[in-house]
XYZ file of C-alpha atoms in Angstrom:
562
model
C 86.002 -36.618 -9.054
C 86.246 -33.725 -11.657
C 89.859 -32.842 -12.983
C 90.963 -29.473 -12.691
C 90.266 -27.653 -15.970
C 91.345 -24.629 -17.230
C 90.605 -21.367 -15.415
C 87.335 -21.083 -18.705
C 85.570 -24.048 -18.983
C 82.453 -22.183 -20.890
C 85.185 -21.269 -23.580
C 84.298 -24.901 -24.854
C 80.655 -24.698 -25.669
C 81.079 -20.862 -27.212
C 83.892 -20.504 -29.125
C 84.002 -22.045 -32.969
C 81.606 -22.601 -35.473
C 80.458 -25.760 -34.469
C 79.316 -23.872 -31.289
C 76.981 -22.118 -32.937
C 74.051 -23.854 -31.471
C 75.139 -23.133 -28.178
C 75.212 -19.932 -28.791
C 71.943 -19.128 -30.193
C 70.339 -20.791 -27.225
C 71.544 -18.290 -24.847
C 70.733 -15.668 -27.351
C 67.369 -16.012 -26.133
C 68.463 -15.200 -22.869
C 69.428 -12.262 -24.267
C 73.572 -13.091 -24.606
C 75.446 -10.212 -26.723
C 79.003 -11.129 -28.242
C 80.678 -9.233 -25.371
C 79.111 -12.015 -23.259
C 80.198 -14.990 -24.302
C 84.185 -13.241 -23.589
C 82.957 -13.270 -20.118
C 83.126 -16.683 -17.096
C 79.410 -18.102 -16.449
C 78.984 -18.368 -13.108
C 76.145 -20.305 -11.621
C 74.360 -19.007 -9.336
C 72.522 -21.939 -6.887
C 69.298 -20.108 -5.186
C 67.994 -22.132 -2.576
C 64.861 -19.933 -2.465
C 61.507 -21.348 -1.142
C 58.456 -21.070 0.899
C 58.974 -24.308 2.322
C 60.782 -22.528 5.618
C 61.863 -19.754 7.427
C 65.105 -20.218 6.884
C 64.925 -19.602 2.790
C 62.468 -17.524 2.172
C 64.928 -14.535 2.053
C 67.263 -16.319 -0.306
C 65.257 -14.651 -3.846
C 66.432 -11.209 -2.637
C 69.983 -12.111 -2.107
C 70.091 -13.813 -5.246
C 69.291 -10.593 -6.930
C 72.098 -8.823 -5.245
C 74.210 -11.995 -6.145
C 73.441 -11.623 -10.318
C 73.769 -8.197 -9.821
C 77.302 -7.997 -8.464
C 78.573 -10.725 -10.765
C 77.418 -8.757 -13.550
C 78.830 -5.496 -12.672
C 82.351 -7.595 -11.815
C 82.249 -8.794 -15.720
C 80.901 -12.278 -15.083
C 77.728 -13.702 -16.252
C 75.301 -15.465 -13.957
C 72.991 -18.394 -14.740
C 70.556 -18.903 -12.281
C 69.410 -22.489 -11.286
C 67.064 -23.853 -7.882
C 67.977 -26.083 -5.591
C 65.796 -27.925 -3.350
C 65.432 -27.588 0.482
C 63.079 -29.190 2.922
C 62.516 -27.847 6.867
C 63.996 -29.691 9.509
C 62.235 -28.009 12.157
C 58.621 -28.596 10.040
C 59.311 -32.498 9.690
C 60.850 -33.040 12.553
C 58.255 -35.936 14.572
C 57.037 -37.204 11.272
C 57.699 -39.942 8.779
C 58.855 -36.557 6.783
C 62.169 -36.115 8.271
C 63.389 -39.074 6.654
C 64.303 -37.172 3.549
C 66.492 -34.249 5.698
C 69.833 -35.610 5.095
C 68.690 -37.334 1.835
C 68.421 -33.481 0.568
C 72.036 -33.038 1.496
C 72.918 -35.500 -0.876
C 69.593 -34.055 -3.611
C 71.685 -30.857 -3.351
C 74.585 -31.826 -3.945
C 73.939 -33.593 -6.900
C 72.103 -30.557 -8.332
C 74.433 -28.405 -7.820
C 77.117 -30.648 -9.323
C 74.752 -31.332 -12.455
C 73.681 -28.397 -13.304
C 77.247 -26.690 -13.340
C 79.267 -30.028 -15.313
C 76.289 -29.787 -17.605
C 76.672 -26.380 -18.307
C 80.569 -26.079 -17.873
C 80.215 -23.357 -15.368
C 83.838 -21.191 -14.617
C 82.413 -20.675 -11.124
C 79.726 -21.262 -8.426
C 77.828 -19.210 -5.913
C 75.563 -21.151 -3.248
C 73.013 -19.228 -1.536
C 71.764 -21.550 1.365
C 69.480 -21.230 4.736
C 68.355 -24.614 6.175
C 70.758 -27.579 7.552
C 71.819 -29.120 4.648
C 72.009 -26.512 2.387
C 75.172 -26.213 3.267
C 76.989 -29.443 3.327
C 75.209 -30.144 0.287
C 76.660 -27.083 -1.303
C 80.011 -27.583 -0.217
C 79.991 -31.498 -0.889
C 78.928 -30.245 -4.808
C 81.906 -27.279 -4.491
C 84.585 -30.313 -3.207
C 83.577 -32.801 -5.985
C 83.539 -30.595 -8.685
C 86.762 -28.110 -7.846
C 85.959 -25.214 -9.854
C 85.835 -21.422 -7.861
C 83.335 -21.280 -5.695
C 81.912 -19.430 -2.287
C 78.897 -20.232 -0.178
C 76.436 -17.186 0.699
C 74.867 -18.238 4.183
C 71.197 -16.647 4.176
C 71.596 -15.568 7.867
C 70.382 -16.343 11.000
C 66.726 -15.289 12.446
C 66.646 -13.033 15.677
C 65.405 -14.567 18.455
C 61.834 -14.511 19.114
C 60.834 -12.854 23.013
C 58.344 -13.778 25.494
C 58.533 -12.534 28.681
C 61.661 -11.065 28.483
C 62.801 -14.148 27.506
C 64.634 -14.890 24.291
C 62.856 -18.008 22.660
C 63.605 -20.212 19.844
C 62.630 -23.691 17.852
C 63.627 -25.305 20.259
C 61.893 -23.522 22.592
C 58.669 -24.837 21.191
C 60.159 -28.553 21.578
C 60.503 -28.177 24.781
C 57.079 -26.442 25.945
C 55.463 -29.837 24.612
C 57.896 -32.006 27.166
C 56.656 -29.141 30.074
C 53.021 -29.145 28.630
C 52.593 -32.966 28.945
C 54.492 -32.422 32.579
C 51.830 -30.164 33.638
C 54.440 -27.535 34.137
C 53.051 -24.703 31.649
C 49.352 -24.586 30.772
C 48.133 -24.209 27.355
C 47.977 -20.604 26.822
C 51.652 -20.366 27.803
C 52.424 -23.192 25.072
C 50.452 -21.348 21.885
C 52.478 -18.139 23.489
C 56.107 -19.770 22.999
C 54.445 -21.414 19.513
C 53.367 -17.643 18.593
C 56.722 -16.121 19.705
C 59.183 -18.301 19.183
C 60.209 -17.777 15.561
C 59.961 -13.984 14.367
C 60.314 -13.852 10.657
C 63.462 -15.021 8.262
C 66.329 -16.740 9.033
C 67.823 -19.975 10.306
C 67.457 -21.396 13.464
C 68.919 -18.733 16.237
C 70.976 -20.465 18.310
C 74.576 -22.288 17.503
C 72.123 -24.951 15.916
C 73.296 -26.949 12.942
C 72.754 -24.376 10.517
C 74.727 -21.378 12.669
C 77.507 -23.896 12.902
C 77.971 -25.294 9.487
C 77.962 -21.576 8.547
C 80.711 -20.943 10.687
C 82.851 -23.619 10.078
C 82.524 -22.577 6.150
C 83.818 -19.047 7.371
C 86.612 -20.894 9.081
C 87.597 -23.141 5.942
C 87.809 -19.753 4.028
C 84.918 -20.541 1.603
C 83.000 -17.938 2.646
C 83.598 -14.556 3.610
C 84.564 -13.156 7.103
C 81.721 -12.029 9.336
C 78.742 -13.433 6.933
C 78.399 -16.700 8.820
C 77.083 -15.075 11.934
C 74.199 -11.809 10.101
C 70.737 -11.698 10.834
C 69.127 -12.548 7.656
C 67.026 -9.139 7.833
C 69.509 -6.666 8.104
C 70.891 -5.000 5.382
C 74.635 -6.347 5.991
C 73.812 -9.518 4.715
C 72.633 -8.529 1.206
C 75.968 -6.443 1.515
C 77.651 -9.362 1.978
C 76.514 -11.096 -0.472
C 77.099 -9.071 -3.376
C 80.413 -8.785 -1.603
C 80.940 -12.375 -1.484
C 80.111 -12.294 -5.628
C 82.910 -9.714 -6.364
C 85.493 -12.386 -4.388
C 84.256 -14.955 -6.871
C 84.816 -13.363 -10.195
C 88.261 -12.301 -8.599
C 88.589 -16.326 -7.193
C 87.898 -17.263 -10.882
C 90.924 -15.050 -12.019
C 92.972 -16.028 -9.841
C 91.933 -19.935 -9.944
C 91.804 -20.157 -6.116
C 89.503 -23.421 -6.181
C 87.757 -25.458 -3.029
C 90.561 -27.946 -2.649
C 92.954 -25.337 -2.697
C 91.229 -24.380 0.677
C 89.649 -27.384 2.074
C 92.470 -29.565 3.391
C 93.142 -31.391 6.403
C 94.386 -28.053 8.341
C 91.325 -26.592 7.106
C 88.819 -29.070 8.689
C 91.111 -28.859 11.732
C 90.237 -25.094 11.697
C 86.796 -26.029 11.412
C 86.722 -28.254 14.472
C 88.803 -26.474 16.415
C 86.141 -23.467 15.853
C 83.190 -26.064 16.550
C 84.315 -27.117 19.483
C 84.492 -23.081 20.656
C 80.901 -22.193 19.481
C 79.320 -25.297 21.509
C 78.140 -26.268 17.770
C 75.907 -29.199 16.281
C 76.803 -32.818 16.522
C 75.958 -33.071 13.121
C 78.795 -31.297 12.309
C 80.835 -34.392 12.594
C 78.737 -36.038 9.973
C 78.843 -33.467 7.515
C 82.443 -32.574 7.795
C 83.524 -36.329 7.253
C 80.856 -36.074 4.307
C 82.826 -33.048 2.987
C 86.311 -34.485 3.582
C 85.449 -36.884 1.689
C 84.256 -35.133 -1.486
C 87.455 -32.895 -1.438
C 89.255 -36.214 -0.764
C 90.867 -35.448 2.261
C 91.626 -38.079 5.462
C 89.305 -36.710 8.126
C 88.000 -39.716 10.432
C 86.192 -39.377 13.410
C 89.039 -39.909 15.687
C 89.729 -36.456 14.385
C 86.852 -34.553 16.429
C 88.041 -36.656 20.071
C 91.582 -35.381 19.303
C 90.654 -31.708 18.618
C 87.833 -32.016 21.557
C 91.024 -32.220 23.763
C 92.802 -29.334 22.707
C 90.063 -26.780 22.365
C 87.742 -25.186 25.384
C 84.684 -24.330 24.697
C 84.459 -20.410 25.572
C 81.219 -19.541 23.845
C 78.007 -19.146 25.710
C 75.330 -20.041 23.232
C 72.084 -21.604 22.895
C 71.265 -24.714 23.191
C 73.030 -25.457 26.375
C 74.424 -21.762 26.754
C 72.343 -18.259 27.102
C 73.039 -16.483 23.778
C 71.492 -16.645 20.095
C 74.207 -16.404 17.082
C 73.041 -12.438 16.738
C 74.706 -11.950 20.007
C 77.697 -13.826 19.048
C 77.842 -11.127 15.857
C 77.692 -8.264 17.836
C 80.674 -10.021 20.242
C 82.398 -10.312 17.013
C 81.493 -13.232 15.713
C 83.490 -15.761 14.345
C 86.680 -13.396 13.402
C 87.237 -12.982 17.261
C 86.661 -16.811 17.778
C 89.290 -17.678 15.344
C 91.762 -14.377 16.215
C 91.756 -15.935 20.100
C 92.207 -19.501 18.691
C 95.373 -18.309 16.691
C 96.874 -16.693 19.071
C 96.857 -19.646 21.163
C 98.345 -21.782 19.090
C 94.757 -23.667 17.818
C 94.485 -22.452 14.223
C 96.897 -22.909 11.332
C 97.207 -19.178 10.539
C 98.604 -20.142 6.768
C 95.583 -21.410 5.355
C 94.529 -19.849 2.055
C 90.831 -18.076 1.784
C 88.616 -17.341 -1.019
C 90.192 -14.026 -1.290
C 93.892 -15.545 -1.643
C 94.451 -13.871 1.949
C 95.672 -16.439 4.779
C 93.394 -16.994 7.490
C 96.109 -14.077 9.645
C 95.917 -12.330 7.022
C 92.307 -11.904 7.099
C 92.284 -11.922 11.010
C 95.510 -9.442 11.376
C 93.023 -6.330 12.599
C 90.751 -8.532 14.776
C 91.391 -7.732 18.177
C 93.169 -10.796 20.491
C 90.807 -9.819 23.368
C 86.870 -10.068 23.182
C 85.289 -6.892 23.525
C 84.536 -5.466 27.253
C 81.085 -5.407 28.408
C 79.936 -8.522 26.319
C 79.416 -12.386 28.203
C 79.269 -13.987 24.637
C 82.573 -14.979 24.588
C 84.919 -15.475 27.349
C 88.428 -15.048 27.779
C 90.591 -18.319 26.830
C 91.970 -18.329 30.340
C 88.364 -18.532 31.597
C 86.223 -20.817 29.060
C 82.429 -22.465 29.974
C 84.222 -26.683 29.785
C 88.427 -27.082 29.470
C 87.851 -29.605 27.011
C 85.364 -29.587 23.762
C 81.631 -30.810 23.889
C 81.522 -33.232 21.305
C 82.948 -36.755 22.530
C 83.305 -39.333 20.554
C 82.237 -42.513 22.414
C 83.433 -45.682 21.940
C 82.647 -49.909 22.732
C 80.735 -52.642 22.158
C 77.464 -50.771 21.487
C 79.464 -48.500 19.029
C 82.753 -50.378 17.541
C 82.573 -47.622 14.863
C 82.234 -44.222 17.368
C 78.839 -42.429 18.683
C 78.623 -38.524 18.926
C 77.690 -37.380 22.338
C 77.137 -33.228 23.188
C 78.402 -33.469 26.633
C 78.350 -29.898 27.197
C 75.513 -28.867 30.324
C 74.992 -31.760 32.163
C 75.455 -32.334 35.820
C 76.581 -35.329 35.687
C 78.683 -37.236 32.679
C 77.680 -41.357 33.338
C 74.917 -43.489 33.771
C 74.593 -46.968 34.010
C 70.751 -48.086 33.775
C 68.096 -49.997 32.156
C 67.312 -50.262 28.534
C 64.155 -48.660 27.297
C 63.919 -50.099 23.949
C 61.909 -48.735 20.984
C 61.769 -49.158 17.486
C 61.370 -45.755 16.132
C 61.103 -42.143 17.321
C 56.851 -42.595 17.409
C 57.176 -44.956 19.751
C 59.589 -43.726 22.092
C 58.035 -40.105 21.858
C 54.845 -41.674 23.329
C 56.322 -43.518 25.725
C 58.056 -40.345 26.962
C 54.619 -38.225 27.024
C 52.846 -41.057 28.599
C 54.763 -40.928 31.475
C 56.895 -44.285 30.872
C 60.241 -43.193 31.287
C 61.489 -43.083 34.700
C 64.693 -41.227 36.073
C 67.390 -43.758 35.635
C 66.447 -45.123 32.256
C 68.354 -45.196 29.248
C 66.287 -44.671 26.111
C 67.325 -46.971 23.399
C 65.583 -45.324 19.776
C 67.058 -47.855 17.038
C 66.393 -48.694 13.191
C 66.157 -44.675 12.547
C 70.014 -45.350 11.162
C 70.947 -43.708 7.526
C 70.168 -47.427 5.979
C 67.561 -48.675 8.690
C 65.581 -44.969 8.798
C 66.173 -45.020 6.212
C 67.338 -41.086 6.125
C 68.888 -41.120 9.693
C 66.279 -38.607 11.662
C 67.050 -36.502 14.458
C 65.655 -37.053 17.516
C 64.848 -33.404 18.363
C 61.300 -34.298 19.838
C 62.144 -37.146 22.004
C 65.230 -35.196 23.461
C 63.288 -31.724 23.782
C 60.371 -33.788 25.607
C 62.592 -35.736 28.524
C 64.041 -31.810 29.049
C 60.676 -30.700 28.912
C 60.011 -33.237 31.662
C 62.640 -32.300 33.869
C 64.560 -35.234 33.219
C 67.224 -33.917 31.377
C 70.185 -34.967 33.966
C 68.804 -38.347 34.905
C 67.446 -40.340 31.742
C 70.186 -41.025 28.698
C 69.696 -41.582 25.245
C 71.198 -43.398 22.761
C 70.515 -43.726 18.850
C 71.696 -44.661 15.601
C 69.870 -41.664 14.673
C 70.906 -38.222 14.993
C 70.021 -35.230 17.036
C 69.249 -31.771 16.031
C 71.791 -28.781 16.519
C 69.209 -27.550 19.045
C 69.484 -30.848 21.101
C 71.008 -31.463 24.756
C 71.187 -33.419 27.317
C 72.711 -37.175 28.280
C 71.675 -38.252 24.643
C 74.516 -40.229 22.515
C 73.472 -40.246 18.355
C 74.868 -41.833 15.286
C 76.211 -44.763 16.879
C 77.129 -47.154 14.238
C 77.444 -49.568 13.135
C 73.572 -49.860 12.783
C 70.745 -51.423 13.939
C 70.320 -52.072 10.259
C 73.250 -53.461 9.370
C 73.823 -55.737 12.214
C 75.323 -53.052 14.837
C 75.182 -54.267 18.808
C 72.715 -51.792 18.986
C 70.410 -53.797 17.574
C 70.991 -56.770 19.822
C 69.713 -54.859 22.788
C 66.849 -56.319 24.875
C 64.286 -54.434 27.041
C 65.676 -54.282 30.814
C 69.523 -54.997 29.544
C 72.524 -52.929 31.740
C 73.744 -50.082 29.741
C 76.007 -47.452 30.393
C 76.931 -44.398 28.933
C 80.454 -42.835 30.215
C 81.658 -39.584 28.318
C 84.430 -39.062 30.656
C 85.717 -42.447 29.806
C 84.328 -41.976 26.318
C 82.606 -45.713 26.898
C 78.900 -46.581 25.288
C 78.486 -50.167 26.968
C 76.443 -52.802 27.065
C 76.628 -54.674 30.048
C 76.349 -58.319 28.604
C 78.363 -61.289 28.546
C 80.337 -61.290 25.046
C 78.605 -65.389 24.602
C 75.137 -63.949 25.127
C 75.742 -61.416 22.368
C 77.050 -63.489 20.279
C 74.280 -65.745 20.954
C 71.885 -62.914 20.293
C 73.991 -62.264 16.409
C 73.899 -65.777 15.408
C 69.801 -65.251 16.074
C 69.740 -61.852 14.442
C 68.678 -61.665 10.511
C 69.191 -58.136 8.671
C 65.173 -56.182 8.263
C 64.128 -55.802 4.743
C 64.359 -52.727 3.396
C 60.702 -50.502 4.520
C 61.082 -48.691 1.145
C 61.464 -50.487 -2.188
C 61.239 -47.127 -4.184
C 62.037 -43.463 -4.997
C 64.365 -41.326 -3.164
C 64.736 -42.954 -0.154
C 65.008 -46.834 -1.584
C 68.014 -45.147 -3.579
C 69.594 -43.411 -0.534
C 69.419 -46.426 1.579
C 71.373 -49.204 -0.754
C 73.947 -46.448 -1.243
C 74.763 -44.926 2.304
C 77.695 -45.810 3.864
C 77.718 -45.633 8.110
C 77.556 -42.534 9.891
C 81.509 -43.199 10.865
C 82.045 -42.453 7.226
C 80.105 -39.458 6.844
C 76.992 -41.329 5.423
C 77.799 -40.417 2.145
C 76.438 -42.136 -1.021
C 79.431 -42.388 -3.303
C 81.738 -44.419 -1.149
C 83.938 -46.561 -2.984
């Protein structure tokens, strides 16, 4: 981890003769004397035409560079990388997903060392733009803020308001029989109207807003549409806190402590967010060197209703959470009853009541977004965390929307998401079953995929309340249902999970917070002594790297674990 320097690092490679050198390089930039008295601040554009989700990003960089510049800083613009979720998702692709979380970070964090950088702004769209921004911000400690890119609106169809995962699940209903064809190339046509992120509280929507609720980004900005004008606002907004950050040396583990990521969760568990939320908070916890464990989230989960009605399980996209009053009012209800420390700091040096002092206590009238406290959607939070011999470490279950909390049924075993998906469309899986989808684990994947299609294809069928799922994979924001992901230990790495046979009892219990399997502890441990570790399927690049570094999904699957 990087000491804390002083509040101008770029002082050191401009001032003094020796620097000349330095200096005449960014002469050709165009640097004047009155420059080099000024803090660098990077500027990390994750602009592409890869997705949706980024391809706004070039504009708001502009208004970033601008507003830096006209607060007295200087801005040095570097890419980072991004790849779609939604686009890979099904394919041998999405294998590098949460690989680019840790590809991001480690740009970030090289390009700004390299260049001894005063400051940092993200600008981020797709999943793990953010937690790879923010794991780069925590490692590094120098002032930084994280521009969200902003949300897309939700596509319509019927009167109906459709998204991603709306096209997921017309392939489960197509291979039912239950829509025809033209009505699936409708919701494909439909579904996704222009820029933005995901639209519902999806893993992007919620890693935004627990950012907003650590402080490390500003209020409101978590929740814009990426097409309306408030968000380049916002962002050149979110620039002028920066320079002001870098004055003031307010840096990211001044902000992210434990009480912070208790904020987080505690907002999490409100919005109905992403279950991989609890992966890349632990990631993040641990970059900024802070005790978070997975216990955390079931301790929180008791504490905090969920009173947000939002997509995936709810009605509402993320727009309609902005115009309830979007994270602000989640957090002003939260602190007034008692489930937010008030007295954490924010990027502007304002405490969390500070900032939320004019937010009403109340949700605005008129509005089913959010409900009143007294009357929330579940008592309890949605995301268990499931524990026993088929997950010594923990599992991450969205329990949220189901009819009924336990089953206790056969093993359908499969090796990978392929062959599980075909089983599914082929009619294999029964009402009763429970889907076993193993080796897809951050080592065995390696990469750790989400399981969106499988998932979105048993709703699809109508078999949403009667067939689990378990996985030491994970699941994408937009996924429901009786589905239990990153249960570790591995498959890989000699987890029960991958001792289960075809047929075997299992039983999945989120009120008892149990993930079971139903043999006798000397055929198990028959079944270990047999068991021998897979070879690796990747020898080299990227992914060969990723998998002899990641620690388990308990830990946050990081790759710089001691």
């Amino acid at each position: 981890m990087s000491e804390k320097h002083s509040p101008r690092r770029s002082r050191t490679i401009l001032e003094g003769p020796a620097r000349t050198p330095n200096r005449a390089m960014l002469r050709a930039m165009g640097y004047t004397d009155a420059d080099f008295e000024k803090p660098i601040v990077g500027v990390a554009n994750g602009y592409s035409t890869i997705t949706p989700c980024n391809m706004g990003l070039n504009a708001l960089t502009s208004r970033a560079e601008a507003a830096l510049e006209g607060a007295g800083a200087k801005a040095q613009t570097f890419g980072t990388v991004t790849v779609s979720d939604g686009i890979s998702m099904g394919t041998p692709g999405m294998k590098y997903s949460l690989v680019s979380r840790e590809v991001i970070a480690d740009t970030i964090e090289t390009a700004c060392q390299a260049e001894s950088m005063d400051g940092v702004i993200a600008l981020g769209g797709c999943d793990k733009n953010m937690p790879g921004a923010m794991i780069a911000m925590a490692r590094m400690n120098i002032p930084a803020i994280f521009v969200y890119g902003g949300t897309i609106k939700p596509g319509k169809l019927d009167g109906e308001d459709l998204t991603v995962v709306s096209a997921f699940e017309a392939v489960g209903q197509y291979a039912a029989g239950t829509i025809d064809e033209q009505r699936l190339r409708a919701v494909e046509f439909n579904a996704c109207p222009g820029a933005g992120a995901c639209a519902g509280m999806f893993t992007a929507n919620t890693m935004s807003s627990a950012f907003e609720a650590m402080g490390m980004s500003l209020p409101y900005s978590s929740t814009m549409s990426a097409e309306d004008a408030e968000k380049a606002d916002s962002t050149a907004a979110s620039a002028e806190a920066l320079v002001k950050a870098i004055e003031a040396d307010i840096r990211p583990r001044d902000l992210l402590t434990f009480e912070a990521f208790e904020n987080a969760i505690s907002v999490i568990m409100a919005l109905g967010g992403s279950t991989n939320a609890v992966l890349h908070l632990l990631a993040i916890a641990h970059a900024a060197d802070v005790d978070l464990s997975i216990d955390d989230f079931e301790r929180i989960r008791g504490r905090v209703p969920v009173f947000c009605d939002l997509k995936p399980s709810g009605r509402y996209v993320t727009v309609d959470l902005h115009n309830a009053g979007g994270v602000p009012q989640v957090m002003k209800m939260l602190l007034e009853a008692g489930l937010l420390h008030g007295h954490c700091k924010t990027i502007t040096g304002e405490t969390l009541a500070e900032t939320l002092a004019a937010v009403p206590v109340d949700p605005p009238a008129g509005q089913s977004v959010i409900r009143p406290l007294h009357d929330p959607l579940y008592a309890t939070g949605h995301l268990a965390i499931l524990k026993g011999n088929l997950a010594e470490e923990g599992a991450v279950a969205k329990i949220t929307g189901l009819k009924r909390l336990a089953i206790t049924g056969p093993a359908r075993v499969f090796e990978s998401e392929e062959d599980a998906m075909a089983a599914i469309l082929e009619d294999c899986i029964k009402a009763g079953d429970v889907v076993v989808i193993r080796n897809e684990g951050p080592r065995g994947g390696p990469g750790m995929r989400e399981m969106l299609s499988p998932t979105s294809a048993i709703i699809g069928r109508g078999l949403g309340d009667s067939v689990g799922l378990i996985t030491d994979g994970r699941f994408s924001g937009g996924t429901y249902g009786m589905v239990v992901g990153h249960v570790a230990p591995e498959a890989a790495v000699g987890g029960t999970i991958g001792l289960v046979h075809e047929g075997d009892s299992v039983t999945i219990d989120a009120e008892q917070r149990l993930l079971q399997l139903n043999v006798d502890d000397a055929e198990l441990a028959r079944r270990r002594a047999a068991w021998t570790p897979p070879e690796l399927s990747v020898k080299r690049g990227v992914l060969a790297k990723f998998a002899r570094l990641v620690s388990s999904a308990s830990k946050g699957a990081v790759t710089d674990a001691d």
